Short mmCIF file of C-alpha atoms in Angstrom, two decimals:
data_model
loop_
_atom_site.label_atom_id
_atom_site.label_comp_id
_atom_site.label_asym_id
_atom_site.label_seq_id
_atom_site.Cartn_x
_atom_site.Cartn_y
_atom_site.Cartn_z
CA MET A 1137 3.80 -12.86 19.01
CA THR A 1138 0.48 -14.49 18.00
CA ILE A 1139 -0.28 -15.79 14.51
CA ARG A 1140 -3.04 -13.18 14.19
CA SER A 1141 -0.64 -10.38 15.08
CA THR A 1142 1.86 -11.65 12.45
CA PHE A 1143 -0.92 -11.83 9.81
CA LEU A 1144 -2.23 -8.31 10.63
CA LEU A 1145 1.24 -6.90 10.39
CA THR A 1146 1.62 -8.56 7.00
CA LEU A 1147 -1.66 -7.14 5.82
CA ILE A 1148 -0.95 -3.58 7.05
CA ALA A 1149 2.45 -3.75 5.32
CA LEU A 1150 0.87 -4.66 2.06
CA ILE A 1151 -1.91 -2.12 1.82
CA PHE A 1152 0.19 1.04 1.70
CA PRO A 1153 2.26 0.53 -1.53
CA PHE A 1154 0.77 3.57 -3.37
CA SER A 1155 3.32 3.42 -6.14
CA VAL A 1156 3.12 -0.24 -6.80
CA LEU A 1157 0.14 -0.37 -9.12
CA LEU A 1158 -0.90 -3.44 -11.14
CA PRO A 1159 -3.46 -3.05 -13.93
CA GLY A 1160 -5.63 -0.05 -12.98
CA CYS A 1161 -7.56 2.58 -14.85
CA VAL A 1162 -7.04 6.34 -14.53
CA GLN A 1163 -9.08 9.35 -15.60
CA ALA A 1164 -6.70 11.95 -17.05
CA GLU A 1165 -6.37 14.57 -19.81
CA ASP A 1166 -6.17 13.10 -23.31
CA SER A 1167 -3.19 15.50 -24.04
CA ALA A 1168 -1.11 14.13 -21.17
CA SER A 1169 2.04 12.17 -22.28
CA ASP A 1170 2.69 8.70 -21.09
CA GLN A 1171 5.54 10.00 -18.94
CA ASP A 1172 3.28 12.64 -17.33
CA LEU A 1173 0.71 9.93 -16.58
CA ALA A 1174 3.43 7.65 -15.11
CA ARG A 1175 4.63 10.51 -12.83
CA ALA A 1176 1.02 11.19 -11.73
CA ALA A 1177 0.35 7.50 -11.00
CA GLN A 1178 3.54 7.56 -8.83
CA ASN A 1179 2.21 10.56 -6.76
CA PRO A 1180 -0.13 9.41 -3.89
CA VAL A 1181 -1.77 12.79 -3.77
CA ALA A 1182 -2.21 13.47 -7.49
CA SER A 1183 -5.66 14.89 -8.28
CA MET A 1184 -6.56 11.96 -10.52
CA ILE A 1185 -9.25 9.34 -10.37
CA SER A 1186 -7.85 5.84 -10.50
CA LEU A 1187 -8.88 2.22 -9.84
CA PRO A 1188 -5.87 0.09 -9.08
CA PHE A 1189 -6.03 -3.62 -8.59
CA GLN A 1190 -2.86 -4.77 -6.81
CA ASN A 1191 -2.23 -8.46 -6.41
CA ASN A 1192 0.38 -9.64 -3.84
CA SER A 1193 1.56 -13.27 -3.70
CA ASN A 1194 3.49 -13.83 -0.52
CA PHE A 1195 5.72 -16.95 -0.42
CA ASN A 1196 6.65 -19.15 2.55
CA PHE A 1197 3.99 -17.50 4.72
CA GLY A 1198 2.88 -18.93 8.05
CA PRO A 1199 4.07 -21.94 10.01
CA GLU A 1200 3.51 -24.27 7.11
CA GLU A 1201 5.39 -21.98 4.66
CA GLU A 1202 2.65 -21.79 2.09
CA THR A 1203 1.57 -19.06 -0.31
CA GLN A 1204 -0.79 -16.30 0.78
CA ASN A 1205 -2.53 -14.16 -1.89
CA ILE A 1206 -4.02 -10.68 -1.40
CA LEU A 1207 -5.80 -8.79 -4.16
CA ASN A 1208 -6.21 -5.18 -3.10
CA ILE A 1209 -9.06 -3.25 -4.71
CA GLN A 1210 -8.17 0.45 -3.96
CA PRO A 1211 -10.16 3.19 -5.67
CA VAL A 1212 -8.74 6.69 -5.44
CA TRP A 1213 -11.07 9.64 -5.64
CA PRO A 1214 -9.92 13.28 -5.32
CA VAL A 1215 -12.33 15.92 -3.94
CA SER A 1216 -11.74 19.69 -4.60
CA LEU A 1217 -12.39 21.55 -1.36
CA ASN A 1218 -11.68 25.07 -2.65
CA ASP A 1219 -9.24 26.93 -4.88
CA ASP A 1220 -6.29 25.94 -2.62
CA TRP A 1221 -6.86 22.50 -1.29
CA ASN A 1222 -7.69 18.88 -2.49
CA LEU A 1223 -8.77 15.92 -0.41
CA ILE A 1224 -7.47 12.68 -1.89
CA THR A 1225 -9.43 9.72 -0.65
CA ARG A 1226 -8.23 6.14 -0.98
CA THR A 1227 -10.24 3.07 0.07
CA ILE A 1228 -8.55 -0.33 0.08
CA LEU A 1229 -10.43 -3.61 0.32
CA PRO A 1230 -8.35 -6.78 0.37
CA VAL A 1231 -9.65 -10.01 -1.18
CA MET A 1232 -7.71 -12.82 0.36
CA SER A 1233 -6.63 -16.44 0.10
CA GLN A 1234 -5.17 -17.41 3.44
CA PRO A 1235 -3.29 -20.69 3.99
CA GLY A 1236 -3.80 -22.79 7.05
CA MET A 1237 -2.04 -21.57 10.12
CA GLY A 1238 -1.18 -24.89 11.69
CA GLY A 1239 -3.24 -27.57 13.36
CA ALA A 1240 -6.57 -28.43 11.71
CA ASN A 1241 -6.94 -25.07 10.02
CA GLY A 1242 -7.25 -25.21 6.23
CA ARG A 1243 -7.02 -22.52 3.53
CA ILE A 1244 -9.79 -19.85 3.72
CA ASN A 1245 -10.90 -17.27 1.15
CA GLY A 1246 -12.78 -13.97 1.79
CA ILE A 1247 -12.27 -10.27 2.37
CA GLY A 1248 -10.07 -8.68 4.94
CA ASP A 1249 -10.21 -5.40 6.98
CA LEU A 1250 -10.95 -2.31 4.99
CA THR A 1251 -8.79 0.87 5.21
CA PHE A 1252 -9.65 4.42 4.38
CA THR A 1253 -7.21 7.35 4.07
CA ALA A 1254 -7.99 11.01 3.26
CA PHE A 1255 -4.99 13.21 2.44
CA LEU A 1256 -5.38 17.00 2.64
CA SER A 1257 -2.97 18.35 0.01
CA PRO A 1258 -2.36 21.83 -1.50
CA LYS A 1259 -3.34 22.26 -5.16
CA LYS A 1260 -0.34 24.49 -5.79
CA ALA A 1261 2.58 22.63 -4.27
CA GLY A 1262 6.06 23.91 -4.34
CA GLU A 1263 9.13 21.70 -4.96
CA LEU A 1264 8.02 19.52 -2.06
CA ILE A 1265 4.66 17.86 -2.63
CA TRP A 1266 2.89 16.80 0.58
CA GLY A 1267 -0.32 15.45 2.05
CA VAL A 1268 -1.54 14.71 5.57
CA GLY A 1269 -4.64 13.09 6.92
CA PRO A 1270 -6.31 10.31 8.94
CA LEU A 1271 -6.04 6.66 8.35
CA VAL A 1272 -8.98 4.41 9.53
CA LEU A 1273 -9.05 0.66 9.81
CA LEU A 1274 -12.57 -1.01 9.77
CA PRO A 1275 -13.04 -4.66 10.89
CA THR A 1276 -14.76 -5.85 7.76
CA ALA A 1277 -13.01 -9.27 7.50
CA SER A 1278 -15.43 -12.09 6.55
CA ASN A 1279 -13.60 -14.45 8.93
CA ASP A 1280 -11.61 -13.69 12.05
CA ARG A 1281 -8.57 -15.34 10.46
CA LEU A 1282 -8.62 -12.66 7.75
CA GLY A 1283 -8.43 -9.61 10.04
CA GLY A 1284 -7.64 -8.22 13.42
CA ASP A 1285 -11.32 -7.76 14.71
CA ARG A 1286 -10.47 -4.29 15.96
CA TRP A 1287 -11.18 -0.75 14.77
CA GLY A 1288 -8.08 1.33 14.20
CA ALA A 1289 -7.08 4.90 13.49
CA GLY A 1290 -3.92 7.02 13.14
CA PRO A 1291 -2.21 9.72 11.14
CA SER A 1292 -0.65 9.38 7.66
CA VAL A 1293 1.82 11.77 5.99
CA VAL A 1294 3.26 11.63 2.47
CA LEU A 1295 6.22 13.73 1.15
CA LEU A 1296 7.62 13.62 -2.33
CA LYS A 1297 9.60 15.46 -4.95
CA MET A 1298 9.60 15.24 -8.72
CA LYS A 1299 12.66 16.35 -10.60
CA GLY A 1300 13.30 15.45 -14.24
CA PRO A 1301 12.61 11.66 -14.67
CA TRP A 1302 12.73 11.05 -10.92
CA VAL A 1303 9.84 10.75 -8.43
CA VAL A 1304 11.16 10.22 -4.93
CA GLY A 1305 9.23 10.27 -1.67
CA SER A 1306 8.10 8.59 1.54
CA LEU A 1307 4.81 7.72 3.14
CA PHE A 1308 4.58 7.43 6.95
CA SER A 1309 1.70 6.20 9.09
CA ASN A 1310 1.04 4.71 12.47
CA ILE A 1311 -2.24 3.00 13.46
CA TRP A 1312 -3.58 2.14 16.89
CA SER A 1313 -6.61 0.04 17.85
CA VAL A 1314 -9.48 2.27 19.11
CA GLY A 1315 -12.08 -0.27 20.17
CA GLY A 1316 -14.31 -3.18 19.12
CA GLY A 1317 -13.91 -6.93 19.05
CA ASP A 1318 -11.68 -9.32 20.97
CA GLY A 1319 -8.67 -8.99 18.79
CA ALA A 1320 -5.20 -8.14 19.95
CA ASP A 1321 -4.18 -4.52 20.42
CA ILE A 1322 -2.84 -2.78 17.35
CA ASN A 1323 0.13 -0.50 17.20
CA LEU A 1324 1.69 -0.58 13.75
CA LEU A 1325 4.19 1.75 12.06
CA SER A 1326 4.44 1.72 8.30
CA TRP A 1327 7.10 3.59 6.31
CA GLN A 1328 7.14 3.24 2.54
CA TYR A 1329 9.84 5.00 0.55
CA PHE A 1330 9.41 5.08 -3.22
CA ILE A 1331 12.02 5.71 -5.93
CA ASN A 1332 10.84 5.86 -9.53
CA TYR A 1333 12.86 6.59 -12.68
CA ASN A 1334 10.75 7.38 -15.75
CA MET A 1335 11.90 6.64 -19.20
CA ALA A 1336 10.64 7.26 -22.79
CA GLY A 1337 7.43 5.64 -23.87
CA GLY A 1338 5.87 5.50 -20.42
CA VAL A 1339 8.35 2.80 -19.11
CA TYR A 1340 9.67 3.26 -15.58
CA LEU A 1341 11.74 1.49 -12.94
CA THR A 1342 10.53 1.46 -9.38
CA SER A 1343 11.43 0.46 -5.88
CA ALA A 1344 8.65 1.00 -3.26
CA PRO A 1345 9.14 -1.31 -0.35
CA THR A 1346 7.04 -0.89 2.82
CA ILE A 1347 9.05 -1.15 6.11
CA SER A 1348 6.82 -1.89 9.07
CA ALA A 1349 7.04 -2.36 12.82
CA ASN A 1350 4.59 -4.08 15.11
CA TRP A 1351 5.23 -2.39 18.43
CA GLU A 1352 3.03 -4.94 20.21
CA ALA A 1353 5.28 -7.84 19.25
CA ASP A 1354 8.40 -8.99 21.06
CA SER A 1355 11.73 -7.55 19.91
CA GLY A 1356 12.51 -10.51 17.64
CA ASN A 1357 9.25 -10.12 15.71
CA THR A 1358 8.86 -6.37 15.49
CA TRP A 1359 10.24 -5.46 12.03
CA THR A 1360 9.42 -6.36 8.39
CA VAL A 1361 12.13 -4.94 6.06
CA PRO A 1362 11.71 -5.82 2.32
CA PHE A 1363 14.18 -4.94 -0.42
CA GLY A 1364 13.60 -5.15 -4.18
CA GLY A 1365 12.04 -3.39 -7.19
CA GLY A 1366 10.37 -3.77 -10.50
CA ILE A 1367 9.40 -2.34 -13.81
CA GLY A 1368 6.21 -0.76 -15.09
CA LYS A 1369 4.62 0.93 -18.18
CA ILE A 1370 1.81 3.29 -19.00
CA PHE A 1371 -0.18 2.44 -22.20
CA LYS A 1372 -3.60 3.11 -23.49
CA ILE A 1373 -6.60 0.99 -24.41
CA GLY A 1374 -8.44 3.29 -26.75
CA LYS A 1375 -8.23 6.62 -24.87
CA GLN A 1376 -8.15 5.04 -21.45
CA PRO A 1377 -4.68 5.10 -19.83
CA VAL A 1378 -3.65 1.90 -17.96
CA ASN A 1379 -0.70 1.44 -15.63
CA ALA A 1380 0.82 -2.05 -15.41
CA GLN A 1381 3.71 -3.09 -13.20
CA VAL A 1382 5.47 -6.13 -11.75
CA SER A 1383 7.72 -6.05 -8.78
CA ALA A 1384 9.50 -8.51 -6.38
CA TYR A 1385 10.64 -7.94 -2.86
CA TYR A 1386 12.63 -10.07 -0.41
CA ASN A 1387 12.29 -9.58 3.33
CA VAL A 1388 15.70 -9.20 4.84
CA GLU A 1389 14.01 -8.94 8.29
CA LYS A 1390 10.66 -10.42 9.12
CA PRO A 1391 8.51 -11.86 11.96
CA GLU A 1392 8.63 -15.59 12.63
CA PHE A 1393 5.62 -16.39 10.37
CA GLY A 1394 6.05 -13.53 7.91
CA PRO A 1395 6.61 -14.37 4.19
CA ASP A 1396 10.16 -14.71 2.82
CA TRP A 1397 9.34 -12.77 -0.36
CA GLN A 1398 6.56 -11.20 -2.34
CA LEU A 1399 5.65 -10.98 -6.03
#
């Protein structure tokens, strides 16, 4: 598998963790409790405006085993279509610091490929909350080392259930290259399961790893399988709710040049 394919797999794996939110702002009812806000922040198809900033530091990345850093800016904007349906849009723009990938290449900073997802979701969900819609990958990278140089598209589906303090669910997607550029073909599966336990005062425990598979890679470099978790808390600055969280994940299976672990 090429270094570029390894990098793109790492990037795709990092941009789906909807429940792993570092300091971000949400627009919500003043009367909502901290626990209600935490549960809403853990729901990828909640009808709530938010602006998450998610920073991922990936350790022992690449052939030189250096640190890669990706700051994801990922605004979420719900659109009411009618009395029955919402469209939850999520745009993710990665701001990156990429280490050298061997040879004479040094560290490079810039933006990566942008992704856009739109989930169609019922306003009045039953016990099972769900959303389905397209995922689009745009080749916006400021340098070809920071992206795959290909357009991509595919389906995305989210299923979750809330019961008592628990929020449990899964997000599935697969993206294929659909044209543009000279980059390698893309065929990437992403499966994120998320398990959240909410406690008093807006504190919660979370595990939301993203398992991914690069179907274009050889059999020894196909899968990335992280394991870990973290802790978070909802609090307010004035009337503005803020959700802060820290998590750590270790990759029990990874491509040759994938990171060992992530904070």
